[in-house]
């Protein structure tokens, strides 16, 4: 079986490279017909969550993928992907040009967490550090206009906190990160995903 990588927009190729280095086969999901190919894992890459969400809805991918996630298919979500999984999303003011507008659902909302988009402000949104993720120590962490997790609900286990902010959680089959493990050479996060 293969891992499906959502390839509508953003940093999906880098996830494919990391997974292929671990011997995993990847397929790309862009439209409904791509779901006919067999896969048993899903990657939601970084990028722009509003754009990805809109395309997911337009392509009719939102409901069928949500169903697979709810059925327990392992999913690795990074950055914008984390935002797409979160049940509750807060926009920061500087990014909130369309704040307050009523929009049709365009995210999965399967992860019991509240995320704040572009949470670090323009200057601090992109940085590199190292941290602990669950049992993994010294994990390289690249943040790019990153969200953080303001609150993880009882169903979500906190795996990593950087500077007092939650940056990784796991809820059963869902592993969600505010940073980009695919941009560093450390394969441990992708290996952990393949072991889910
Ligand atoms: N700022 C982006 C968003 O809100 C996320 C950035 C990223 O995925 N690197 O969707």
PDB file of C-alpha atoms and ligand atoms in Angstrom:
ATOM      1  CA  UNK A   1       0.000   0.000   0.000  1.00  0.00           C
ATOM      2  CA  UNK A   2       0.966   3.608  -0.373  1.00  0.00           C
ATOM      3  CA  UNK A   3       0.860   6.931   1.413  1.00  0.00           C
ATOM      4  CA  UNK A   4      -1.336   9.561  -0.209  1.00  0.00           C
ATOM      5  CA  UNK A   5       0.142  13.049  -0.150  1.00  0.00           C
ATOM      6  CA  UNK A   6      -2.272  15.928  -0.617  1.00  0.00           C
ATOM      7  CA  UNK A   7      -0.718  17.751  -3.572  1.00  0.00           C
ATOM      8  CA  UNK A   8      -3.053  20.708  -4.123  1.00  0.00           C
ATOM      9  CA  UNK A   9      -0.504  23.303  -3.036  1.00  0.00           C
ATOM     10  CA  UNK A  10       2.495  23.764  -0.768  1.00  0.00           C
ATOM     11  CA  UNK A  11       5.438  21.611   0.336  1.00  0.00           C
ATOM     12  CA  UNK A  12       4.255  18.146  -0.683  1.00  0.00           C
ATOM     13  CA  UNK A  13       7.272  16.977  -2.741  1.00  0.00           C
ATOM     14  CA  UNK A  14       9.540  17.221   0.302  1.00  0.00           C
ATOM     15  CA  UNK A  15       7.276  14.819   2.233  1.00  0.00           C
ATOM     16  CA  UNK A  16       7.387  12.387  -0.674  1.00  0.00           C
ATOM     17  CA  UNK A  17      11.200  12.505  -0.720  1.00  0.00           C
ATOM     18  CA  UNK A  18      11.446  11.787   3.021  1.00  0.00           C
ATOM     19  CA  UNK A  19       8.953   8.928   2.828  1.00  0.00           C
ATOM     20  CA  UNK A  20      10.627   7.452  -0.257  1.00  0.00           C
ATOM     21  CA  UNK A  21      13.937   7.521   1.600  1.00  0.00           C
ATOM     22  CA  UNK A  22      12.223   5.225   4.093  1.00  0.00           C
ATOM     23  CA  UNK A  23      11.077   2.912   1.295  1.00  0.00           C
ATOM     24  CA  UNK A  24       7.463   4.091   1.303  1.00  0.00           C
ATOM     25  CA  UNK A  25       5.555   4.449  -1.962  1.00  0.00           C
ATOM     26  CA  UNK A  26       3.645   7.719  -2.394  1.00  0.00           C
ATOM     27  CA  UNK A  27       0.740   8.798  -4.548  1.00  0.00           C
ATOM     28  CA  UNK A  28      -0.423  12.377  -5.034  1.00  0.00           C
ATOM     29  CA  UNK A  29      -3.991  13.488  -4.397  1.00  0.00           C
ATOM     30  CA  UNK A  30      -5.258  16.395  -6.509  1.00  0.00           C
ATOM     31  CA  UNK A  31      -8.775  15.436  -7.509  1.00  0.00           C
ATOM     32  CA  UNK A  32     -11.528  13.023  -6.656  1.00  0.00           C
ATOM     33  CA  UNK A  33     -10.452  10.351  -9.141  1.00  0.00           C
ATOM     34  CA  UNK A  34      -7.077  10.092  -7.348  1.00  0.00           C
ATOM     35  CA  UNK A  35      -8.904   8.531  -4.388  1.00  0.00           C
ATOM     36  CA  UNK A  36      -9.564   5.412  -6.480  1.00  0.00           C
ATOM     37  CA  UNK A  37      -5.940   4.392  -6.108  1.00  0.00           C
ATOM     38  CA  UNK A  38      -5.226   2.330  -2.997  1.00  0.00           C
ATOM     39  CA  UNK A  39      -3.619   4.092  -0.032  1.00  0.00           C
ATOM     40  CA  UNK A  40      -3.699   3.579   3.690  1.00  0.00           C
ATOM     41  CA  UNK A  41      -1.986   6.735   5.001  1.00  0.00           C
ATOM     42  CA  UNK A  42      -2.345  10.448   4.363  1.00  0.00           C
ATOM     43  CA  UNK A  43       0.004  13.440   4.530  1.00  0.00           C
ATOM     44  CA  UNK A  44      -1.360  16.984   4.759  1.00  0.00           C
ATOM     45  CA  UNK A  45       1.588  19.256   3.898  1.00  0.00           C
ATOM     46  CA  UNK A  46       2.411  22.839   4.776  1.00  0.00           C
ATOM     47  CA  UNK A  47       1.441  25.687   2.510  1.00  0.00           C
ATOM     48  CA  UNK A  48      -1.484  28.039   2.754  1.00  0.00           C
ATOM     49  CA  UNK A  49      -4.364  26.511   4.663  1.00  0.00           C
ATOM     50  CA  UNK A  50      -7.009  28.834   3.233  1.00  0.00           C
ATOM     51  CA  UNK A  51      -5.989  27.949  -0.334  1.00  0.00           C
ATOM     52  CA  UNK A  52      -5.746  24.239   0.413  1.00  0.00           C
ATOM     53  CA  UNK A  53      -9.096  24.281   2.199  1.00  0.00           C
ATOM     54  CA  UNK A  54     -10.831  26.011  -0.674  1.00  0.00           C
ATOM     55  CA  UNK A  55      -9.383  23.573  -3.213  1.00  0.00           C
ATOM     56  CA  UNK A  56     -10.301  20.589  -1.032  1.00  0.00           C
ATOM     57  CA  UNK A  57     -13.888  21.745  -1.006  1.00  0.00           C
ATOM     58  CA  UNK A  58     -13.991  22.653  -4.707  1.00  0.00           C
ATOM     59  CA  UNK A  59     -12.529  19.289  -5.711  1.00  0.00           C
ATOM     60  CA  UNK A  60     -14.989  17.399  -3.522  1.00  0.00           C
ATOM     61  CA  UNK A  61     -12.128  15.918  -1.502  1.00  0.00           C
ATOM     62  CA  UNK A  62     -13.092  17.269   1.903  1.00  0.00           C
ATOM     63  CA  UNK A  63     -15.842  14.830   2.852  1.00  0.00           C
ATOM     64  CA  UNK A  64     -14.273  11.574   1.583  1.00  0.00           C
ATOM     65  CA  UNK A  65     -10.894  12.297   3.161  1.00  0.00           C
ATOM     66  CA  UNK A  66     -12.520  13.370   6.420  1.00  0.00           C
ATOM     67  CA  UNK A  67     -14.369  10.075   6.489  1.00  0.00           C
ATOM     68  CA  UNK A  68     -11.119   8.131   6.028  1.00  0.00           C
ATOM     69  CA  UNK A  69      -9.468  10.109   8.862  1.00  0.00           C
ATOM     70  CA  UNK A  70     -12.430   9.480  11.149  1.00  0.00           C
ATOM     71  CA  UNK A  71     -12.251   5.788  10.308  1.00  0.00           C
ATOM     72  CA  UNK A  72      -8.722   5.760  11.718  1.00  0.00           C
ATOM     73  CA  UNK A  73      -6.401   6.150   8.725  1.00  0.00           C
ATOM     74  CA  UNK A  74      -3.020   7.465   9.966  1.00  0.00           C
ATOM     75  CA  UNK A  75      -2.465  11.093   8.998  1.00  0.00           C
ATOM     76  CA  UNK A  76       0.633  13.269   9.304  1.00  0.00           C
ATOM     77  CA  UNK A  77      -0.206  16.966   9.190  1.00  0.00           C
ATOM     78  CA  UNK A  78       2.363  19.742   9.137  1.00  0.00           C
ATOM     79  CA  UNK A  79       1.774  23.453   9.566  1.00  0.00           C
ATOM     80  CA  UNK A  80      -1.102  24.338   7.181  1.00  0.00           C
ATOM     81  CA  UNK A  81      -2.083  20.656   7.458  1.00  0.00           C
ATOM     82  CA  UNK A  82      -2.381  21.048  11.223  1.00  0.00           C
ATOM     83  CA  UNK A  83      -4.719  24.005  10.639  1.00  0.00           C
ATOM     84  CA  UNK A  84      -6.871  21.883   8.314  1.00  0.00           C
ATOM     85  CA  UNK A  85      -7.228  19.198  10.987  1.00  0.00           C
ATOM     86  CA  UNK A  86      -7.985  21.477  13.932  1.00  0.00           C
ATOM     87  CA  UNK A  87     -11.532  21.749  15.190  1.00  0.00           C
ATOM     88  CA  UNK A  88     -11.057  25.394  16.170  1.00  0.00           C
ATOM     89  CA  UNK A  89      -9.056  27.995  14.206  1.00  0.00           C
ATOM     90  CA  UNK A  90      -8.206  31.504  15.329  1.00  0.00           C
ATOM     91  CA  UNK A  91      -6.785  34.020  12.882  1.00  0.00           C
ATOM     92  CA  UNK A  92      -4.376  36.689  14.006  1.00  0.00           C
ATOM     93  CA  UNK A  93      -5.512  40.219  13.277  1.00  0.00           C
ATOM     94  CA  UNK A  94      -2.765  41.046  10.782  1.00  0.00           C
ATOM     95  CA  UNK A  95      -3.807  38.086   8.687  1.00  0.00           C
ATOM     96  CA  UNK A  96      -7.523  38.464   9.186  1.00  0.00           C
ATOM     97  CA  UNK A  97      -8.667  40.437   6.165  1.00  0.00           C
ATOM     98  CA  UNK A  98     -11.604  38.096   5.754  1.00  0.00           C
ATOM     99  CA  UNK A  99     -12.293  37.818   9.454  1.00  0.00           C
ATOM    100  CA  UNK A 100     -15.858  37.486  10.557  1.00  0.00           C
ATOM    101  CA  UNK A 101     -17.058  36.303   7.178  1.00  0.00           C
ATOM    102  CA  UNK A 102     -19.232  33.251   7.173  1.00  0.00           C
ATOM    103  CA  UNK A 103     -17.442  30.661   5.073  1.00  0.00           C
ATOM    104  CA  UNK A 104     -18.608  27.175   4.167  1.00  0.00           C
ATOM    105  CA  UNK A 105     -16.663  24.460   5.965  1.00  0.00           C
ATOM    106  CA  UNK A 106     -13.297  24.014   4.334  1.00  0.00           C
ATOM    107  CA  UNK A 107     -11.275  22.104   6.848  1.00  0.00           C
ATOM    108  CA  UNK A 108     -11.486  18.638   8.371  1.00  0.00           C
ATOM    109  CA  UNK A 109     -12.026  19.604  12.003  1.00  0.00           C
ATOM    110  CA  UNK A 110     -11.117  16.136  13.268  1.00  0.00           C
ATOM    111  CA  UNK A 111      -8.447  17.175  15.797  1.00  0.00           C
ATOM    112  CA  UNK A 112      -9.518  18.250  19.273  1.00  0.00           C
ATOM    113  CA  UNK A 113      -7.409  21.409  19.330  1.00  0.00           C
ATOM    114  CA  UNK A 114      -7.522  25.168  18.913  1.00  0.00           C
ATOM    115  CA  UNK A 115      -4.856  26.588  16.589  1.00  0.00           C
ATOM    116  CA  UNK A 116      -3.816  30.158  16.045  1.00  0.00           C
ATOM    117  CA  UNK A 117      -2.754  30.908  12.479  1.00  0.00           C
ATOM    118  CA  UNK A 118       0.364  32.990  11.801  1.00  0.00           C
ATOM    119  CA  UNK A 119       0.646  33.086  15.521  1.00  0.00           C
ATOM    120  CA  UNK A 120       4.157  34.371  15.931  1.00  0.00           C
ATOM    121  CA  UNK A 121       3.705  37.632  14.031  1.00  0.00           C
ATOM    122  CA  UNK A 122       5.535  38.572  10.860  1.00  0.00           C
ATOM    123  CA  UNK A 123       9.010  38.827  12.337  1.00  0.00           C
ATOM    124  CA  UNK A 124       9.053  35.636  14.373  1.00  0.00           C
ATOM    125  CA  UNK A 125       6.954  33.389  12.178  1.00  0.00           C
ATOM    126  CA  UNK A 126       9.931  31.647  10.600  1.00  0.00           C
ATOM    127  CA  UNK A 127      12.749  30.213  12.683  1.00  0.00           C
ATOM    128  CA  UNK A 128      14.738  27.061  13.281  1.00  0.00           C
ATOM    129  CA  UNK A 129      15.270  25.286  16.585  1.00  0.00           C
ATOM    130  CA  UNK A 130      15.546  21.809  18.091  1.00  0.00           C
ATOM    131  CA  UNK A 131      13.152  20.195  20.495  1.00  0.00           C
ATOM    132  CA  UNK A 132      11.691  17.065  21.986  1.00  0.00           C
ATOM    133  CA  UNK A 133       8.729  15.390  20.290  1.00  0.00           C
ATOM    134  CA  UNK A 134       7.298  12.672  22.516  1.00  0.00           C
ATOM    135  CA  UNK A 135      10.221  10.311  23.112  1.00  0.00           C
ATOM    136  CA  UNK A 136      12.363  11.790  20.318  1.00  0.00           C
ATOM    137  CA  UNK A 137      14.993  14.259  21.479  1.00  0.00           C
ATOM    138  CA  UNK A 138      16.865  16.897  19.509  1.00  0.00           C
ATOM    139  CA  UNK A 139      14.421  16.946  16.624  1.00  0.00           C
ATOM    140  CA  UNK A 140      15.238  19.741  14.146  1.00  0.00           C
ATOM    141  CA  UNK A 141      12.249  22.057  13.826  1.00  0.00           C
ATOM    142  CA  UNK A 142      11.786  24.530  10.993  1.00  0.00           C
ATOM    143  CA  UNK A 143       8.880  26.917  11.494  1.00  0.00           C
ATOM    144  CA  UNK A 144       7.556  28.934   8.535  1.00  0.00           C
ATOM    145  CA  UNK A 145       4.779  31.425   9.222  1.00  0.00           C
ATOM    146  CA  UNK A 146       3.742  28.823  11.705  1.00  0.00           C
ATOM    147  CA  UNK A 147       0.591  28.323  13.680  1.00  0.00           C
ATOM    148  CA  UNK A 148       0.719  27.121  17.264  1.00  0.00           C
ATOM    149  CA  UNK A 149      -1.711  25.083  19.265  1.00  0.00           C
ATOM    150  CA  UNK A 150      -3.355  27.305  21.836  1.00  0.00           C
ATOM    151  CA  UNK A 151      -5.257  24.514  23.442  1.00  0.00           C
ATOM    152  CA  UNK A 152      -5.226  20.748  23.072  1.00  0.00           C
ATOM    153  CA  UNK A 153      -8.504  19.155  24.138  1.00  0.00           C
ATOM    154  CA  UNK A 154      -8.683  15.992  26.265  1.00  0.00           C
ATOM    155  CA  UNK A 155      -8.542  13.702  23.225  1.00  0.00           C
ATOM    156  CA  UNK A 156      -5.238  15.138  21.986  1.00  0.00           C
ATOM    157  CA  UNK A 157      -1.934  14.267  23.649  1.00  0.00           C
ATOM    158  CA  UNK A 158       0.665  17.045  23.738  1.00  0.00           C
ATOM    159  CA  UNK A 159       3.960  15.797  22.252  1.00  0.00           C
ATOM    160  CA  UNK A 160       6.017  18.968  22.097  1.00  0.00           C
ATOM    161  CA  UNK A 161       6.175  22.431  23.624  1.00  0.00           C
ATOM    162  CA  UNK A 162       8.577  25.124  22.373  1.00  0.00           C
ATOM    163  CA  UNK A 163       8.861  28.424  24.257  1.00  0.00           C
ATOM    164  CA  UNK A 164       5.708  27.617  26.194  1.00  0.00           C
ATOM    165  CA  UNK A 165       3.686  26.918  23.061  1.00  0.00           C
ATOM    166  CA  UNK A 166       2.329  23.542  21.998  1.00  0.00           C
ATOM    167  CA  UNK A 167       3.769  22.628  18.598  1.00  0.00           C
ATOM    168  CA  UNK A 168       2.936  18.923  18.249  1.00  0.00           C
ATOM    169  CA  UNK A 169       0.007  16.751  19.283  1.00  0.00           C
ATOM    170  CA  UNK A 170      -1.257  13.284  18.626  1.00  0.00           C
ATOM    171  CA  UNK A 171      -4.825  12.144  18.713  1.00  0.00           C
ATOM    172  CA  UNK A 172      -4.982   8.440  17.980  1.00  0.00           C
ATOM    173  CA  UNK A 173      -4.256   8.198  14.224  1.00  0.00           C
ATOM    174  CA  UNK A 174      -3.602  11.934  13.794  1.00  0.00           C
ATOM    175  CA  UNK A 175      -0.066  13.296  14.228  1.00  0.00           C
ATOM    176  CA  UNK A 176      -0.061  17.068  13.836  1.00  0.00           C
ATOM    177  CA  UNK A 177       2.929  19.417  13.898  1.00  0.00           C
ATOM    178  CA  UNK A 178       3.324  23.190  13.653  1.00  0.00           C
ATOM    179  CA  UNK A 179       6.800  22.782  12.125  1.00  0.00           C
ATOM    180  CA  UNK A 180       8.157  21.171   8.939  1.00  0.00           C
ATOM    181  CA  UNK A 181      10.015  17.880   9.549  1.00  0.00           C
ATOM    182  CA  UNK A 182      10.124  17.292   5.778  1.00  0.00           C
ATOM    183  CA  UNK A 183      12.528  20.226   5.339  1.00  0.00           C
ATOM    184  CA  UNK A 184      15.237  18.673   7.528  1.00  0.00           C
ATOM    185  CA  UNK A 185      17.179  15.479   7.006  1.00  0.00           C
ATOM    186  CA  UNK A 186      16.074  13.846  10.260  1.00  0.00           C
ATOM    187  CA  UNK A 187      13.707  11.012   9.308  1.00  0.00           C
ATOM    188  CA  UNK A 188      12.472  10.095  12.788  1.00  0.00           C
ATOM    189  CA  UNK A 189       9.127  11.898  12.546  1.00  0.00           C
ATOM    190  CA  UNK A 190       8.295  10.253   9.224  1.00  0.00           C
ATOM    191  CA  UNK A 191       9.392   6.903  10.615  1.00  0.00           C
ATOM    192  CA  UNK A 192       7.084   7.412  13.622  1.00  0.00           C
ATOM    193  CA  UNK A 193       4.267   8.233  11.212  1.00  0.00           C
ATOM    194  CA  UNK A 194       4.859   5.020   9.259  1.00  0.00           C
ATOM    195  CA  UNK A 195       4.724   3.123  12.551  1.00  0.00           C
ATOM    196  CA  UNK A 196       1.308   4.547  13.524  1.00  0.00           C
TER     197      UNK A 196
HETATM  198  N1  LIG B   1       0.643  30.478   7.482  1.00  0.00           N
HETATM  199  C1  LIG B   1       0.138  29.329   6.802  1.00  0.00           C
HETATM  200  C2  LIG B   1      -1.374  29.174   6.999  1.00  0.00           C
HETATM  201  O1  LIG B   1      -1.936  29.847   7.788  1.00  0.00           O
HETATM  202  C3  LIG B   1       0.840  28.073   7.255  1.00  0.00           C
HETATM  203  C4  LIG B   1       2.299  28.154   6.895  1.00  0.00           C
HETATM  204  C5  LIG B   1       2.933  26.841   6.564  1.00  0.00           C
HETATM  205  O2  LIG B   1       2.277  25.838   6.280  1.00  0.00           O
HETATM  206  N2  LIG B   1       4.239  26.858   6.547  1.00  0.00           N
HETATM  207  O3  LIG B   1      -1.970  28.394   6.353  1.00  0.00           O
END
